Amino acid sequence: MQEKTYVMLKPDAVSNRHIGEIIARFERVGLNLERLELANVTPEQAAANYAEHEGKPFYEGLVKYITSGAVVKMVLSGEDAVVICRKLMGATNPKDAAPGTIRGDFGLVMDANVIHGSDSPESAQREIGIFFPDFS
Ligand code: IDP
Ligand code: MG
């Protein structure tokens, strides 16, 4: 199904200058960039995006990390965009992410795992609303 997803290169990906290489992977499989912006995540956006994790031991560190420096926010579209992006990203923990995936190739530890991607079309709609409020 044609769908949209929200993907975000986290501060470690930006500070390590991996933006181009990572975006190239999404373009290579045939997904389309609908929005692309270098920005800082506000504390309000971080709290909204990670609401499901509030109260977990890693929550405070996660919010601190995602607001610690510039990120690249994007909306990608295409056939099964949500699942395709999650597959390209790899497992949440770089330790478990297969070589060839973004987290497997650019990450080392869970505390700086390179990239965020929506986990369902419903999450995508919610997250696009958080980060691109003017996107219809
Ligand atoms: P996902 O990003 O693959 O969807 P989630 O379980 O939704 O994974 O976790 C959201 C984010 O929270 C992860 O990408 C990672 O940055 C962070 N995170 C999750 N679990 C841990 C943990 O145990 N320690 C540190 N950070 C974590
Ligand atoms: Mg998640």
PDB file of C-alpha atoms and ligand atoms in Angstrom:
ATOM      1  CA  MET A   1       0.000   0.000   0.000  1.00  0.00           C
ATOM      2  CA  GLN A   2       1.183   3.522  -0.766  1.00  0.00           C
ATOM      3  CA  GLU A   3       1.931   5.172   2.560  1.00  0.00           C
ATOM      4  CA  LYS A   4       3.981   7.803   4.343  1.00  0.00           C
ATOM      5  CA  THR A   5       6.380   7.411   7.231  1.00  0.00           C
ATOM      6  CA  TYR A   6       8.337   9.690   9.531  1.00  0.00           C
ATOM      7  CA  VAL A   7      12.087   9.102   9.717  1.00  0.00           C
ATOM      8  CA  MET A   8      14.605  11.081  11.742  1.00  0.00           C
ATOM      9  CA  LEU A   9      18.401  10.947  11.688  1.00  0.00           C
ATOM     10  CA  LYS A  10      19.421  11.322  15.313  1.00  0.00           C
ATOM     11  CA  PRO A  11      22.116  13.734  16.594  1.00  0.00           C
ATOM     12  CA  ASP A  12      24.925  11.155  16.363  1.00  0.00           C
ATOM     13  CA  ALA A  13      24.200  10.539  12.661  1.00  0.00           C
ATOM     14  CA  VAL A  14      24.338  14.273  11.981  1.00  0.00           C
ATOM     15  CA  SER A  15      27.466  15.008  14.036  1.00  0.00           C
ATOM     16  CA  ASN A  16      29.250  12.024  12.448  1.00  0.00           C
ATOM     17  CA  ARG A  17      28.367  13.398   8.964  1.00  0.00           C
ATOM     18  CA  HIS A  18      26.393  10.350   7.827  1.00  0.00           C
ATOM     19  CA  ILE A  19      23.360  12.255   6.518  1.00  0.00           C
ATOM     20  CA  GLY A  20      24.103  11.789   2.835  1.00  0.00           C
ATOM     21  CA  GLU A  21      24.971   8.111   3.050  1.00  0.00           C
ATOM     22  CA  ILE A  22      21.849   7.280   5.032  1.00  0.00           C
ATOM     23  CA  ILE A  23      19.403   9.264   2.884  1.00  0.00           C
ATOM     24  CA  ALA A  24      20.948   7.613  -0.190  1.00  0.00           C
ATOM     25  CA  ARG A  25      19.790   4.223   1.106  1.00  0.00           C
ATOM     26  CA  PHE A  26      16.148   5.328   1.236  1.00  0.00           C
ATOM     27  CA  GLU A  27      16.353   6.856  -2.235  1.00  0.00           C
ATOM     28  CA  ARG A  28      18.063   3.760  -3.604  1.00  0.00           C
ATOM     29  CA  VAL A  29      15.137   1.451  -2.752  1.00  0.00           C
ATOM     30  CA  GLY A  30      12.758   3.857  -4.462  1.00  0.00           C
ATOM     31  CA  LEU A  31      11.166   5.814  -1.624  1.00  0.00           C
ATOM     32  CA  ASN A  32      10.345   9.480  -2.214  1.00  0.00           C
ATOM     33  CA  LEU A  33      11.324  12.388   0.013  1.00  0.00           C
ATOM     34  CA  GLU A  34       8.221  14.454   0.740  1.00  0.00           C
ATOM     35  CA  ARG A  35       9.798  16.674   3.410  1.00  0.00           C
ATOM     36  CA  LEU A  36      13.418  17.156   4.531  1.00  0.00           C
ATOM     37  CA  GLU A  37      14.651  19.495   7.243  1.00  0.00           C
ATOM     38  CA  LEU A  38      17.664  19.952   9.504  1.00  0.00           C
ATOM     39  CA  ALA A  39      16.351  21.095  12.881  1.00  0.00           C
ATOM     40  CA  ASN A  40      16.515  20.738  16.636  1.00  0.00           C
ATOM     41  CA  VAL A  41      13.895  18.654  18.438  1.00  0.00           C
ATOM     42  CA  THR A  42      12.110  20.678  21.116  1.00  0.00           C
ATOM     43  CA  PRO A  43      11.489  19.136  24.556  1.00  0.00           C
ATOM     44  CA  GLU A  44       7.754  19.191  23.727  1.00  0.00           C
ATOM     45  CA  GLN A  45       8.281  17.274  20.477  1.00  0.00           C
ATOM     46  CA  ALA A  46      10.543  14.765  22.238  1.00  0.00           C
ATOM     47  CA  ALA A  47       7.947  14.146  24.946  1.00  0.00           C
ATOM     48  CA  ALA A  48       5.159  13.718  22.384  1.00  0.00           C
ATOM     49  CA  ASN A  49       7.187  11.416  20.142  1.00  0.00           C
ATOM     50  CA  TYR A  50       8.337   9.208  23.006  1.00  0.00           C
ATOM     51  CA  ALA A  51       5.198   9.341  25.179  1.00  0.00           C
ATOM     52  CA  GLU A  52       4.945   5.518  25.147  1.00  0.00           C
ATOM     53  CA  HIS A  53       8.326   5.307  26.906  1.00  0.00           C
ATOM     54  CA  GLU A  54       7.647   7.822  29.693  1.00  0.00           C
ATOM     55  CA  GLY A  55       8.569   6.331  33.064  1.00  0.00           C
ATOM     56  CA  LYS A  56      11.007   3.780  31.652  1.00  0.00           C
ATOM     57  CA  PRO A  57      14.574   3.834  33.007  1.00  0.00           C
ATOM     58  CA  PHE A  58      16.028   5.122  29.736  1.00  0.00           C
ATOM     59  CA  TYR A  59      13.391   7.834  29.125  1.00  0.00           C
ATOM     60  CA  GLU A  60      15.246  10.844  30.568  1.00  0.00           C
ATOM     61  CA  GLY A  61      18.437   9.919  28.738  1.00  0.00           C
ATOM     62  CA  LEU A  62      16.510   9.407  25.518  1.00  0.00           C
ATOM     63  CA  VAL A  63      14.935  12.883  25.664  1.00  0.00           C
ATOM     64  CA  LYS A  64      18.316  14.414  26.523  1.00  0.00           C
ATOM     65  CA  TYR A  65      19.944  12.614  23.594  1.00  0.00           C
ATOM     66  CA  ILE A  66      17.319  13.473  20.971  1.00  0.00           C
ATOM     67  CA  THR A  67      17.384  17.162  21.989  1.00  0.00           C
ATOM     68  CA  SER A  68      21.202  17.321  22.263  1.00  0.00           C
ATOM     69  CA  GLY A  69      21.933  18.522  18.732  1.00  0.00           C
ATOM     70  CA  ALA A  70      20.639  18.872  15.212  1.00  0.00           C
ATOM     71  CA  VAL A  71      18.604  16.083  13.657  1.00  0.00           C
ATOM     72  CA  VAL A  72      17.351  15.513  10.119  1.00  0.00           C
ATOM     73  CA  LYS A  73      13.579  15.201   9.974  1.00  0.00           C
ATOM     74  CA  MET A  74      11.941  13.649   6.928  1.00  0.00           C
ATOM     75  CA  VAL A  75       8.724  12.308   5.531  1.00  0.00           C
ATOM     76  CA  LEU A  76       9.205   9.439   3.100  1.00  0.00           C
ATOM     77  CA  SER A  77       6.531   7.944   0.884  1.00  0.00           C
ATOM     78  CA  GLY A  78       6.134   4.849  -1.215  1.00  0.00           C
ATOM     79  CA  GLU A  79       4.851   1.285  -1.278  1.00  0.00           C
ATOM     80  CA  ASP A  80       4.933  -0.141   2.291  1.00  0.00           C
ATOM     81  CA  ALA A  81       7.151   2.776   3.326  1.00  0.00           C
ATOM     82  CA  VAL A  82       6.798   2.075   7.074  1.00  0.00           C
ATOM     83  CA  VAL A  83       7.972  -1.538   6.962  1.00  0.00           C
ATOM     84  CA  ILE A  84      10.601  -0.881   4.305  1.00  0.00           C
ATOM     85  CA  CYS A  85      12.162   1.886   6.409  1.00  0.00           C
ATOM     86  CA  ARG A  86      12.144  -0.250   9.571  1.00  0.00           C
ATOM     87  CA  LYS A  87      13.837  -3.035   7.615  1.00  0.00           C
ATOM     88  CA  LEU A  88      16.550  -0.698   6.318  1.00  0.00           C
ATOM     89  CA  MET A  89      17.051   0.672   9.868  1.00  0.00           C
ATOM     90  CA  GLY A  90      17.614  -2.705  11.520  1.00  0.00           C
ATOM     91  CA  ALA A  91      17.151  -3.756  15.139  1.00  0.00           C
ATOM     92  CA  THR A  92      16.841  -1.059  17.825  1.00  0.00           C
ATOM     93  CA  ASN A  93      20.087  -2.075  19.508  1.00  0.00           C
ATOM     94  CA  PRO A  94      23.043  -1.692  17.108  1.00  0.00           C
ATOM     95  CA  LYS A  95      24.507  -4.742  18.849  1.00  0.00           C
ATOM     96  CA  ASP A  96      21.672  -6.819  17.365  1.00  0.00           C
ATOM     97  CA  ALA A  97      21.314  -4.948  14.068  1.00  0.00           C
ATOM     98  CA  ALA A  98      22.522  -6.940  11.083  1.00  0.00           C
ATOM     99  CA  PRO A  99      25.417  -5.690   8.979  1.00  0.00           C
ATOM    100  CA  GLY A 100      23.970  -3.881   5.985  1.00  0.00           C
ATOM    101  CA  THR A 101      21.275  -2.156   8.039  1.00  0.00           C
ATOM    102  CA  ILE A 102      21.632   1.491   8.997  1.00  0.00           C
ATOM    103  CA  ARG A 103      21.965   0.806  12.723  1.00  0.00           C
ATOM    104  CA  GLY A 104      24.245  -2.141  12.004  1.00  0.00           C
ATOM    105  CA  ASP A 105      26.517  -0.069   9.804  1.00  0.00           C
ATOM    106  CA  PHE A 106      26.534   3.338  11.549  1.00  0.00           C
ATOM    107  CA  GLY A 107      25.803   2.567  15.212  1.00  0.00           C
ATOM    108  CA  LEU A 108      27.549   0.921  18.111  1.00  0.00           C
ATOM    109  CA  VAL A 109      25.436   1.410  21.227  1.00  0.00           C
ATOM    110  CA  MET A 110      21.744   1.681  22.101  1.00  0.00           C
ATOM    111  CA  ASP A 111      22.234   5.153  23.602  1.00  0.00           C
ATOM    112  CA  ALA A 112      23.100   6.523  20.145  1.00  0.00           C
ATOM    113  CA  ASN A 113      21.308   4.322  17.650  1.00  0.00           C
ATOM    114  CA  VAL A 114      21.466   6.625  14.638  1.00  0.00           C
ATOM    115  CA  ILE A 115      17.881   6.757  13.447  1.00  0.00           C
ATOM    116  CA  HIS A 116      14.177   6.827  14.297  1.00  0.00           C
ATOM    117  CA  GLY A 117      11.378   5.495  12.103  1.00  0.00           C
ATOM    118  CA  SER A 118       7.629   5.181  12.688  1.00  0.00           C
ATOM    119  CA  ASP A 119       6.521   1.663  13.629  1.00  0.00           C
ATOM    120  CA  SER A 120       3.061   1.731  11.960  1.00  0.00           C
ATOM    121  CA  PRO A 121       1.015   3.910   9.589  1.00  0.00           C
ATOM    122  CA  GLU A 122      -0.891   5.225  12.632  1.00  0.00           C
ATOM    123  CA  SER A 123       2.345   6.179  14.400  1.00  0.00           C
ATOM    124  CA  ALA A 124       3.542   7.787  11.171  1.00  0.00           C
ATOM    125  CA  GLN A 125       0.477  10.011  10.975  1.00  0.00           C
ATOM    126  CA  ARG A 126       0.893  11.028  14.622  1.00  0.00           C
ATOM    127  CA  GLU A 127       4.638  11.671  14.307  1.00  0.00           C
ATOM    128  CA  ILE A 128       4.315  13.629  11.046  1.00  0.00           C
ATOM    129  CA  GLY A 129       1.827  15.832  12.918  1.00  0.00           C
ATOM    130  CA  ILE A 130       4.374  16.405  15.700  1.00  0.00           C
ATOM    131  CA  PHE A 131       7.314  17.276  13.479  1.00  0.00           C
ATOM    132  CA  PHE A 132       5.623  18.753  10.385  1.00  0.00           C
ATOM    133  CA  PRO A 133       2.395  20.299  11.701  1.00  0.00           C
ATOM    134  CA  ASP A 134       1.688  21.939   8.330  1.00  0.00           C
ATOM    135  CA  PHE A 135       1.900  18.656   6.384  1.00  0.00           C
ATOM    136  CA  SER A 136      -1.463  17.497   5.106  1.00  0.00           C
TER     137      SER A 136
HETATM  138  P1  IDP B   1      12.638   1.824  17.991  1.00  0.00           P
HETATM  139  O1  IDP B   1      13.358   3.163  17.911  1.00  0.00           O
HETATM  140  O2  IDP B   1      13.388   0.775  17.239  1.00  0.00           O
HETATM  141  O3  IDP B   1      11.182   1.921  17.617  1.00  0.00           O
HETATM  142  P2  IDP B   1      11.804   1.706  20.781  1.00  0.00           P
HETATM  143  O4  IDP B   1      11.726   0.489  21.613  1.00  0.00           O
HETATM  144  O5  IDP B   1      10.520   2.354  20.350  1.00  0.00           O
HETATM  145  O6  IDP B   1      12.716   1.367  19.513  1.00  0.00           O
HETATM  146  O7  IDP B   1      12.676   2.749  21.582  1.00  0.00           O
HETATM  147  C1  IDP B   1      12.733   4.102  21.167  1.00  0.00           C
HETATM  148  C2  IDP B   1      14.149   4.595  21.337  1.00  0.00           C
HETATM  149  O8  IDP B   1      14.475   4.611  22.718  1.00  0.00           O
HETATM  150  C3  IDP B   1      15.236   3.708  20.712  1.00  0.00           C
HETATM  151  O9  IDP B   1      15.433   3.982  19.338  1.00  0.00           O
HETATM  152  C4  IDP B   1      16.451   4.072  21.540  1.00  0.00           C
HETATM  153  O10 IDP B   1      16.990   5.325  21.103  1.00  0.00           O
HETATM  154  C5  IDP B   1      15.838   4.289  22.909  1.00  0.00           C
HETATM  155  N1  IDP B   1      15.905   3.084  23.760  1.00  0.00           N
HETATM  156  C6  IDP B   1      15.037   2.044  23.766  1.00  0.00           C
HETATM  157  N2  IDP B   1      15.388   1.141  24.689  1.00  0.00           N
HETATM  158  C7  IDP B   1      16.500   1.605  25.282  1.00  0.00           C
HETATM  159  C8  IDP B   1      17.361   1.127  26.326  1.00  0.00           C
HETATM  160  O11 IDP B   1      17.149   0.041  26.897  1.00  0.00           O
HETATM  161  N3  IDP B   1      18.428   1.921  26.659  1.00  0.00           N
HETATM  162  C9  IDP B   1      18.691   3.108  26.045  1.00  0.00           C
HETATM  163  N4  IDP B   1      17.914   3.605  25.069  1.00  0.00           N
HETATM  164  C10 IDP B   1      16.832   2.864  24.685  1.00  0.00           C
HETATM  165 MG    MG B   2       9.551   2.771  18.566  1.00  0.00          MG
END
